[in-house]
Short mmCIF file of C-alpha atoms in Angstrom, two decimals:
data_model
loop_
_atom_site.label_atom_id
_atom_site.label_comp_id
_atom_site.label_asym_id
_atom_site.label_seq_id
_atom_site.Cartn_x
_atom_site.Cartn_y
_atom_site.Cartn_z
CA MET A 1 0.00 0.00 0.00
CA LYS A 2 1.19 3.50 -0.79
CA ARG A 3 1.15 5.95 2.13
CA ARG A 4 -0.54 9.28 1.45
CA PHE A 5 -1.29 12.42 3.44
CA CYS A 6 -4.69 12.21 5.11
CA PRO A 7 -6.75 15.24 3.96
CA LEU A 8 -9.22 14.77 6.82
CA ALA A 9 -6.83 14.93 9.79
CA ARG A 10 -6.50 18.30 11.51
CA PRO A 11 -3.03 19.70 12.29
CA GLY A 12 -1.58 17.87 15.27
CA GLN A 13 -4.43 15.34 15.30
CA ALA A 14 -3.73 11.63 15.05
CA CYS A 15 -5.51 9.79 12.28
CA TYR A 16 -6.96 6.57 13.65
CA CYS A 17 -8.20 5.17 10.30
CA ARG A 18 -6.63 3.87 7.10
CA ALA A 19 -7.39 7.11 5.20
CA MET A 20 -3.64 7.69 4.64
CA THR A 21 -3.17 4.47 2.69
CA THR A 22 -4.17 3.46 -0.79
CA PRO A 23 -5.09 -0.23 -0.90
CA THR A 24 -4.42 -2.23 -4.03
CA HIS A 25 -7.38 -4.53 -3.34
CA CYS A 26 -10.43 -4.30 -1.13
CA ASP A 27 -13.86 -5.89 -0.83
CA ALA A 28 -15.81 -2.92 -2.15
CA ILE A 29 -14.97 0.34 -3.87
CA ILE A 30 -17.53 3.10 -3.44
CA LEU A 31 -17.44 5.95 -5.92
CA GLY A 32 -18.74 9.11 -4.27
CA ALA A 33 -18.27 10.46 -0.75
CA GLY A 34 -21.74 11.93 -0.42
CA ALA A 35 -24.55 10.91 1.91
CA SER A 36 -25.26 7.58 0.21
CA GLY A 37 -21.60 6.68 -0.34
CA LEU A 38 -20.52 7.38 3.23
CA PHE A 39 -23.55 5.70 4.78
CA CYS A 40 -23.00 2.63 2.61
CA ALA A 41 -19.30 2.55 3.50
CA MET A 42 -20.10 2.80 7.21
CA ARG A 43 -22.67 0.01 7.10
CA ALA A 44 -20.43 -2.23 4.99
CA ALA A 45 -17.47 -1.69 7.29
CA GLU A 46 -19.65 -2.61 10.25
CA ARG A 47 -19.99 -6.02 8.57
CA GLY A 48 -16.22 -6.36 8.44
CA LEU A 49 -15.77 -5.46 4.76
CA ARG A 50 -12.67 -3.64 3.59
CA VAL A 51 -14.02 -0.53 1.90
CA ALA A 52 -12.45 2.31 -0.08
CA VAL A 53 -14.39 5.48 -0.94
CA ILE A 54 -13.11 7.60 -3.82
CA ASP A 55 -14.23 11.16 -4.58
CA HIS A 56 -12.78 13.99 -6.65
CA ALA A 57 -13.72 16.56 -4.00
CA ASP A 58 -11.24 17.47 -1.27
CA LYS A 59 -14.00 17.50 1.33
CA PRO A 60 -16.57 14.72 1.81
CA ALA A 61 -20.34 15.22 1.84
CA ARG A 62 -20.20 18.72 0.36
CA LYS A 63 -23.83 18.66 -0.75
CA VAL A 64 -24.97 17.54 2.71
CA ARG A 65 -23.06 20.40 4.32
CA VAL A 66 -24.98 23.07 2.39
CA SER A 67 -28.40 21.40 2.28
CA GLY A 68 -31.32 23.13 3.94
CA GLY A 69 -29.33 26.35 4.10
CA GLY A 70 -26.89 24.61 6.43
CA LYS A 71 -29.66 23.18 8.62
CA CYS A 72 -30.06 19.91 6.69
CA ASN A 73 -33.54 18.40 6.49
CA PHE A 74 -32.19 14.88 7.04
CA THR A 75 -35.39 12.81 7.04
CA ASN A 76 -39.17 13.00 7.25
CA LEU A 77 -41.37 11.17 9.74
CA ASP A 78 -43.96 10.45 7.05
CA VAL A 79 -41.70 8.75 4.50
CA SER A 80 -43.63 6.48 2.13
CA PRO A 81 -43.26 5.25 -1.47
CA ALA A 82 -45.82 7.89 -2.50
CA ASN A 83 -43.17 10.55 -1.86
CA TYR A 84 -40.94 9.35 -4.71
CA LEU A 85 -40.86 9.61 -8.51
CA CYS A 86 -39.60 6.54 -10.34
CA ALA A 87 -40.53 4.84 -13.60
CA ASN A 88 -41.16 1.77 -11.42
CA PRO A 89 -43.18 3.08 -8.43
CA HIS A 90 -42.67 -0.21 -6.56
CA PHE A 91 -38.87 -0.05 -6.67
CA VAL A 92 -38.43 2.06 -3.53
CA LYS A 93 -40.65 -0.05 -1.27
CA SER A 94 -38.12 -2.63 -0.11
CA ALA A 95 -35.37 -0.22 0.94
CA LEU A 96 -37.78 2.19 2.62
CA ALA A 97 -39.34 -0.67 4.58
CA ARG A 98 -35.93 -1.63 5.95
CA LEU A 99 -34.81 1.78 7.21
CA SER A 100 -37.46 3.80 9.03
CA PRO A 101 -37.18 7.53 9.74
CA TRP A 102 -36.89 6.71 13.43
CA GLU A 103 -33.83 4.56 12.79
CA VAL A 104 -32.20 7.51 11.02
CA VAL A 105 -33.18 9.78 13.90
CA ASP A 106 -31.84 7.33 16.49
CA PHE A 107 -28.53 7.01 14.67
CA PHE A 108 -27.84 10.73 14.45
CA THR A 109 -29.21 11.68 17.87
CA GLY A 110 -27.06 8.90 19.30
CA HIS A 111 -24.08 10.80 17.96
CA GLY A 112 -25.09 14.18 19.36
CA VAL A 113 -27.36 15.66 16.68
CA THR A 114 -30.28 17.66 18.03
CA HIS A 115 -33.19 18.40 15.77
CA GLU A 116 -36.56 20.07 15.42
CA GLN A 117 -39.71 19.01 13.63
CA ARG A 118 -41.22 21.50 11.21
CA GLU A 119 -44.36 21.46 9.08
CA HIS A 120 -45.07 18.41 6.94
CA SER A 121 -43.12 16.22 9.44
CA GLN A 122 -39.74 17.52 8.25
CA LEU A 123 -36.81 17.03 10.63
CA PHE A 124 -33.99 19.62 10.58
CA THR A 125 -30.76 19.55 12.54
CA LEU A 126 -30.18 22.18 15.20
CA THR A 127 -26.48 21.38 15.40
CA GLY A 128 -25.89 22.10 11.70
CA ALA A 129 -25.47 20.20 8.47
CA GLY A 130 -21.70 20.16 8.92
CA HIS A 131 -22.08 18.28 12.19
CA LEU A 132 -24.28 15.67 10.53
CA ALA A 133 -21.80 15.22 7.68
CA GLY A 134 -18.96 15.02 10.17
CA ILE A 135 -20.65 12.14 11.97
CA LEU A 136 -20.69 10.07 8.77
CA VAL A 137 -17.02 10.81 8.14
CA ASP A 138 -16.07 10.11 11.75
CA ARG A 139 -17.88 6.75 11.74
CA CYS A 140 -16.09 5.79 8.53
CA HIS A 141 -12.79 6.77 10.15
CA LYS A 142 -13.39 4.68 13.22
CA LEU A 143 -14.47 1.66 11.20
CA GLY A 144 -11.34 1.73 9.07
CA VAL A 145 -12.86 2.90 5.79
CA THR A 146 -10.24 4.21 3.37
CA LEU A 147 -11.28 7.69 2.24
CA LEU A 148 -9.47 8.77 -0.91
CA LEU A 149 -10.43 12.40 -1.49
CA GLY A 150 -9.30 14.87 -4.11
CA ARG A 151 -8.91 11.92 -6.50
CA LYS A 152 -10.08 12.12 -10.09
CA ILE A 153 -11.69 8.87 -11.21
CA GLU A 154 -9.75 8.40 -14.43
CA ALA A 155 -11.09 5.04 -15.59
CA VAL A 156 -13.23 2.13 -14.44
CA ASP A 157 -13.04 -1.27 -16.08
CA ARG A 158 -13.54 -4.92 -15.31
CA PRO A 159 -11.10 -7.40 -16.79
CA GLY A 160 -11.80 -9.62 -13.74
CA PRO A 161 -12.36 -7.68 -10.55
CA PHE A 162 -13.38 -4.04 -10.98
CA ARG A 163 -10.37 -1.75 -11.47
CA VAL A 164 -10.55 1.95 -10.68
CA SER A 165 -7.71 4.13 -11.91
CA THR A 166 -7.16 7.26 -9.83
CA GLY A 167 -4.14 9.47 -9.41
CA GLY A 168 -1.94 7.09 -11.34
CA GLU A 169 -2.89 4.19 -9.06
CA ILE A 170 -5.17 1.23 -9.59
CA ILE A 171 -7.50 -0.13 -6.90
CA LYS A 172 -9.28 -3.45 -7.37
CA ALA A 173 -12.43 -4.89 -5.83
CA ASP A 174 -15.03 -7.53 -6.59
CA ALA A 175 -17.83 -5.06 -5.78
CA LEU A 176 -18.21 -1.54 -7.15
CA VAL A 177 -20.82 0.83 -5.73
CA VAL A 178 -21.72 3.91 -7.79
CA ALA A 179 -22.92 6.62 -5.39
CA LEU A 180 -22.03 9.65 -7.48
CA GLY A 181 -25.40 11.42 -7.40
CA GLY A 182 -26.47 13.53 -10.34
CA PRO A 183 -25.38 16.84 -11.88
CA SER A 184 -27.54 19.08 -9.67
CA TRP A 185 -25.55 21.68 -7.70
CA PRO A 186 -22.38 21.62 -9.86
CA GLN A 187 -21.02 24.40 -7.66
CA VAL A 188 -20.35 21.80 -4.95
CA GLY A 189 -18.71 19.43 -7.40
CA ALA A 190 -21.68 17.45 -8.75
CA THR A 191 -21.23 15.86 -12.18
CA ASP A 192 -22.90 13.32 -14.47
CA LEU A 193 -20.09 10.78 -14.05
CA GLY A 194 -22.44 8.23 -12.49
CA PHE A 195 -24.62 8.29 -15.62
CA ARG A 196 -21.60 7.97 -17.91
CA LEU A 197 -20.31 4.96 -16.00
CA ALA A 198 -23.75 3.35 -16.11
CA ARG A 199 -23.86 3.75 -19.89
CA GLN A 200 -20.33 2.34 -20.11
CA PHE A 201 -21.65 -0.86 -18.52
CA GLY A 202 -24.62 -0.98 -20.90
CA LEU A 203 -27.30 0.41 -18.58
CA GLU A 204 -30.10 2.70 -19.75
CA VAL A 205 -30.41 6.16 -18.21
CA VAL A 206 -33.82 7.78 -17.92
CA ARG A 207 -33.28 11.25 -19.39
CA PRO A 208 -32.12 13.44 -16.49
CA ARG A 209 -33.42 16.94 -15.85
CA PRO A 210 -33.27 19.47 -12.99
CA GLY A 211 -35.71 18.82 -10.12
CA LEU A 212 -36.79 20.79 -7.05
CA VAL A 213 -35.78 23.87 -9.01
CA PRO A 214 -37.20 27.40 -9.52
CA LEU A 215 -39.16 28.00 -12.72
CA THR A 216 -38.59 30.88 -15.11
CA LEU A 217 -41.15 32.87 -17.11
CA ALA A 218 -41.19 34.17 -20.68
CA PRO A 219 -40.31 37.89 -21.00
CA GLY A 220 -43.94 39.07 -21.17
CA ASP A 221 -45.05 37.12 -18.11
CA ARG A 222 -41.86 38.06 -16.30
CA GLU A 223 -42.66 41.76 -16.77
CA ARG A 224 -46.20 41.26 -15.46
CA PHE A 225 -45.04 39.51 -12.29
CA ALA A 226 -41.86 41.58 -11.75
CA PRO A 227 -43.49 44.00 -9.24
CA LEU A 228 -44.24 41.00 -7.01
CA ALA A 229 -40.61 39.84 -6.68
CA GLY A 230 -39.90 38.98 -3.05
CA ASN A 231 -43.57 38.40 -2.17
CA ALA A 232 -44.80 34.98 -1.10
CA LEU A 233 -48.21 33.45 -0.47
CA PRO A 234 -49.72 29.99 0.02
CA VAL A 235 -51.01 28.42 -3.20
CA THR A 236 -52.12 25.13 -4.63
CA ILE A 237 -50.16 24.48 -7.80
CA GLY A 238 -50.89 21.70 -10.25
CA CYS A 239 -49.41 20.02 -13.28
CA GLY A 240 -51.56 17.33 -14.85
CA SER A 241 -53.05 15.32 -11.99
CA VAL A 242 -50.37 16.33 -9.45
CA ARG A 243 -51.11 19.02 -6.85
CA PHE A 244 -49.11 20.63 -4.05
CA THR A 245 -50.24 23.20 -1.48
CA ASP A 246 -47.36 25.24 -0.09
CA PRO A 247 -45.93 28.76 -0.31
CA LEU A 248 -45.02 30.23 -3.70
CA LEU A 249 -42.30 32.89 -3.93
CA PHE A 250 -42.23 35.42 -6.76
CA THR A 251 -38.69 36.04 -8.07
CA HIS A 252 -37.17 38.35 -10.65
CA LYS A 253 -36.97 35.39 -13.04
CA GLY A 254 -40.28 33.68 -12.27
CA PHE A 255 -41.53 31.47 -9.45
CA SER A 256 -39.85 29.65 -6.57
CA GLY A 257 -40.76 28.56 -3.05
CA PRO A 258 -41.71 25.08 -1.77
CA ALA A 259 -44.84 24.71 -3.94
CA VAL A 260 -42.93 25.49 -7.13
CA LEU A 261 -39.93 23.36 -6.23
CA GLN A 262 -42.28 20.43 -5.64
CA ILE A 263 -44.15 20.79 -8.92
CA SER A 264 -40.95 21.40 -10.90
CA SER A 265 -40.01 17.72 -10.56
CA PHE A 266 -43.18 16.81 -12.46
CA TRP A 267 -43.27 19.70 -14.95
CA ARG A 268 -41.98 19.20 -18.49
CA ASP A 269 -41.13 21.83 -21.11
CA GLY A 270 -44.23 23.31 -22.70
CA GLU A 271 -46.68 22.14 -20.03
CA THR A 272 -49.11 24.57 -18.42
CA LEU A 273 -49.41 24.99 -14.66
CA THR A 274 -52.64 25.74 -12.83
CA ILE A 275 -52.40 27.91 -9.72
CA ASP A 276 -54.97 28.52 -7.02
CA PHE A 277 -53.83 31.76 -5.39
CA LEU A 278 -56.41 31.46 -2.61
CA PRO A 279 -56.46 27.77 -1.63
CA HIS A 280 -57.84 28.28 1.87
CA ASP A 281 -60.78 30.50 0.91
CA ARG A 282 -63.19 30.91 -1.99
CA VAL A 283 -63.76 34.01 -4.09
CA ALA A 284 -67.48 33.19 -4.25
CA ASP A 285 -67.70 33.20 -0.45
CA LEU A 286 -65.86 36.52 -0.17
CA ILE A 287 -68.23 38.08 -2.69
CA GLU A 288 -71.33 36.61 -1.04
CA THR A 289 -70.25 37.93 2.37
CA ASN A 290 -69.90 41.45 0.89
CA ARG A 291 -72.70 41.21 -1.72
CA ALA A 292 -74.29 44.55 -0.89
CA SER A 293 -70.99 46.45 -0.70
CA THR A 294 -70.01 49.27 -3.03
CA MET A 295 -66.37 48.23 -2.58
CA GLN A 296 -64.57 47.41 -5.80
CA LEU A 297 -63.74 43.73 -6.42
CA GLY A 298 -60.02 44.54 -6.70
CA THR A 299 -60.05 46.15 -3.28
CA LEU A 300 -61.78 43.15 -1.72
CA LEU A 301 -59.34 40.67 -3.24
CA GLY A 302 -56.45 42.92 -2.22
CA GLN A 303 -57.40 42.18 1.37
CA ALA A 304 -56.90 38.44 0.84
CA LEU A 305 -54.05 38.49 -1.70
CA PRO A 306 -50.91 40.60 -2.21
CA LYS A 307 -52.28 43.87 -3.57
CA ARG A 308 -49.89 43.89 -6.52
CA LEU A 309 -51.11 40.47 -7.60
CA VAL A 310 -54.69 41.57 -8.23
CA PRO A 311 -54.01 43.72 -11.34
CA VAL A 312 -51.83 40.93 -12.73
CA ILE A 313 -54.52 38.27 -12.67
CA LEU A 314 -57.70 40.38 -13.07
CA ALA A 315 -58.66 42.61 -15.97
CA GLU A 316 -58.73 46.27 -14.94
CA SER A 317 -62.43 46.62 -15.73
CA LEU A 318 -63.34 43.60 -13.63
CA ALA A 319 -61.18 44.72 -10.70
CA ALA A 320 -62.89 48.15 -10.79
CA THR A 321 -66.45 46.73 -10.70
CA GLU A 322 -68.36 47.24 -7.47
CA ILE A 323 -69.19 44.00 -5.70
CA SER A 324 -72.90 44.82 -5.65
CA GLN A 325 -72.83 45.21 -9.45
CA LEU A 326 -71.05 41.96 -10.30
CA SER A 327 -72.88 39.67 -12.72
CA LYS A 328 -72.80 35.90 -12.36
CA ARG A 329 -70.46 35.68 -15.33
CA GLN A 330 -68.09 38.22 -13.80
CA MET A 331 -68.02 36.31 -10.51
CA GLU A 332 -67.19 33.10 -12.34
CA ASP A 333 -64.48 34.89 -14.29
CA ALA A 334 -62.96 36.27 -11.08
CA ALA A 335 -63.07 32.85 -9.41
CA GLY A 336 -61.42 31.25 -12.43
CA ARG A 337 -58.60 33.81 -12.49
CA VAL A 338 -57.90 33.40 -8.78
CA HIS A 339 -58.44 29.66 -8.33
CA ARG A 340 -57.52 28.32 -11.77
CA PHE A 341 -54.88 30.71 -13.08
CA ARG A 342 -53.02 29.11 -15.99
CA ILE A 343 -49.44 29.88 -17.00
CA THR A 344 -46.77 28.12 -19.04
CA PRO A 345 -43.23 28.53 -17.64
CA ALA A 346 -40.39 29.20 -20.07
CA GLY A 347 -38.06 26.76 -18.31
CA THR A 348 -36.14 26.18 -15.10
CA GLU A 349 -33.11 27.81 -13.51
CA GLY A 350 -31.15 24.68 -14.37
CA TYR A 351 -28.89 22.32 -12.46
CA ALA A 352 -27.11 25.22 -10.74
CA LYS A 353 -30.26 25.90 -8.71
CA ALA A 354 -31.71 22.39 -8.68
CA GLU A 355 -31.66 20.49 -5.41
CA VAL A 356 -31.92 17.12 -7.14
CA THR A 357 -31.73 15.43 -10.52
CA VAL A 358 -34.93 13.84 -11.82
CA GLY A 359 -34.30 10.71 -13.88
CA GLY A 360 -31.12 8.66 -13.74
CA VAL A 361 -30.10 5.04 -14.10
CA ASP A 362 -33.10 2.93 -15.09
CA THR A 363 -34.07 0.62 -12.24
CA ALA A 364 -35.25 -2.14 -14.60
CA HIS A 365 -32.03 -4.12 -14.09
CA ILE A 366 -31.30 -3.05 -10.52
CA SER A 367 -32.32 -5.24 -7.57
CA SER A 368 -34.64 -3.35 -5.20
CA LYS A 369 -33.27 -5.46 -2.33
CA THR A 370 -29.50 -5.34 -2.87
CA PHE A 371 -29.13 -2.62 -5.55
CA GLU A 372 -26.93 -4.94 -7.59
CA CYS A 373 -27.17 -4.79 -11.37
CA SER A 374 -28.52 -8.03 -12.84
CA THR A 375 -26.61 -7.58 -16.10
CA VAL A 376 -23.28 -6.66 -14.46
CA PRO A 377 -22.78 -8.81 -11.33
CA GLY A 378 -20.86 -6.97 -8.63
CA LEU A 379 -21.97 -3.53 -9.82
CA TYR A 380 -24.24 -1.66 -7.39
CA ILE A 381 -25.92 1.72 -7.89
CA ILE A 382 -27.51 3.75 -5.09
CA GLY A 383 -28.88 7.16 -4.14
CA GLU A 384 -29.58 9.95 -6.59
CA THR A 385 -27.72 8.25 -9.43
CA LEU A 386 -30.79 6.03 -9.80
CA ASP A 387 -34.08 7.05 -11.38
CA VAL A 388 -35.52 7.83 -7.94
CA THR A 389 -36.40 11.37 -6.88
CA GLY A 390 -38.01 12.35 -3.60
CA HIS A 391 -40.36 15.20 -2.89
CA LEU A 392 -39.07 18.25 -1.04
CA GLY A 393 -38.89 17.66 2.69
CA GLY A 394 -36.05 15.31 3.66
CA TYR A 395 -37.12 12.48 1.38
CA ASN A 396 -34.04 12.55 -0.83
CA LEU A 397 -31.58 12.29 2.04
CA HIS A 398 -33.67 9.50 3.53
CA TRP A 399 -33.49 7.68 0.19
CA ALA A 400 -29.71 8.14 0.19
CA PHE A 401 -29.51 6.45 3.60
CA ALA A 402 -32.11 3.74 2.87
CA SER A 403 -30.62 2.68 -0.48
CA ALA A 404 -27.13 2.76 1.02
CA ALA A 405 -28.11 0.59 3.98
CA ALA A 406 -29.80 -1.98 1.74
CA CYS A 407 -26.81 -2.07 -0.60
CA ALA A 408 -24.32 -2.46 2.25
CA GLN A 409 -26.29 -5.42 3.54
CA GLY A 410 -26.34 -6.98 0.07
CA LEU A 411 -22.59 -6.73 -0.59
CA PRO A 412 -20.82 -10.12 -0.58
CA GLU A 413 -18.88 -11.21 2.50
CA SER A 414 -15.22 -10.25 2.76
CA ARG A 415 -12.86 -12.68 1.07
CA GLY A 416 -10.02 -11.47 3.26
CA GLU A 417 -7.44 -11.57 0.48
#
């Protein structure tokens, strides 16, 4: 083994793991030192496997460290298969059934993480995303996982065992785990390498696209909504048969906020969104309550909605009509504009602003129990690299942990060579 400087050890701190050595052969090589890669390495090492994790970044779990604005929404108490997008909706069931949210909570709280529960059963750390990432790294250290960071993955082949070329060295293993995520958040080092490796081994990749991402508007619509930039309100937003009720945030480019991020994973270019700007009340009820009033309709709606929104969604003549003078047709028109407003986004803000990648390696030839590829024995694919995308709210990190745990359990026993 070649000795190397350990990039994780602090000055003057002893390194108690094998992170300073490059093994020539191990039981499993894991590509990617993100949430899924580290969790898989930890669980595999607990079984006595010799594991090496390789990542081009100098610091592990970079995406975890910045998630949730540094707070890290690390799981959700209501995790279920219904919270995931996948061409095969049954694929996620096995892994989710074997790692409950409470097991994730118990693991991290057992290592000093404190947390709080927010709306929609989301759990956020109070000790910070960096602390949570540090726990994964520390556990890998203590279990003897070899962490090879700042290493470009130059080539992967399989003349017998898998061979990974990195930094002029070759590491061999009978099992290769691809935990490289997707290209969302390239600013923290994300790439499409996982997809390229999958194609190299003959696997299909469901066309990837940005998910949980702000949507942009065409120039004309952008000008109309520009005065509202910075304003937010609760809405119900729909695309096809999918609906989400959450806050929408108006931006200088278009729409963002939880409701929009959620629907963005389902939206495709050219599709029209339907927005209910008043999901917790009805325009008809507001009008009926004030039926005898001489107040203008725009003024009434301005009491329930951001005032600048009213002239954007209502015609000036309709907004200026007194409530007492509204015809049935005008009331229906007003209700339609408020509750069923239709708009076609121009696009998204791309991978740079996307929290996840929708699409990925087709699960058709991936075992839902072990995550091994049926056409390439010994090849395992986990986490975001797969065609599995969670809703906003801690579901994607939970999938990273659940798929990693199932994969680690499915890896073959150590041969001890």
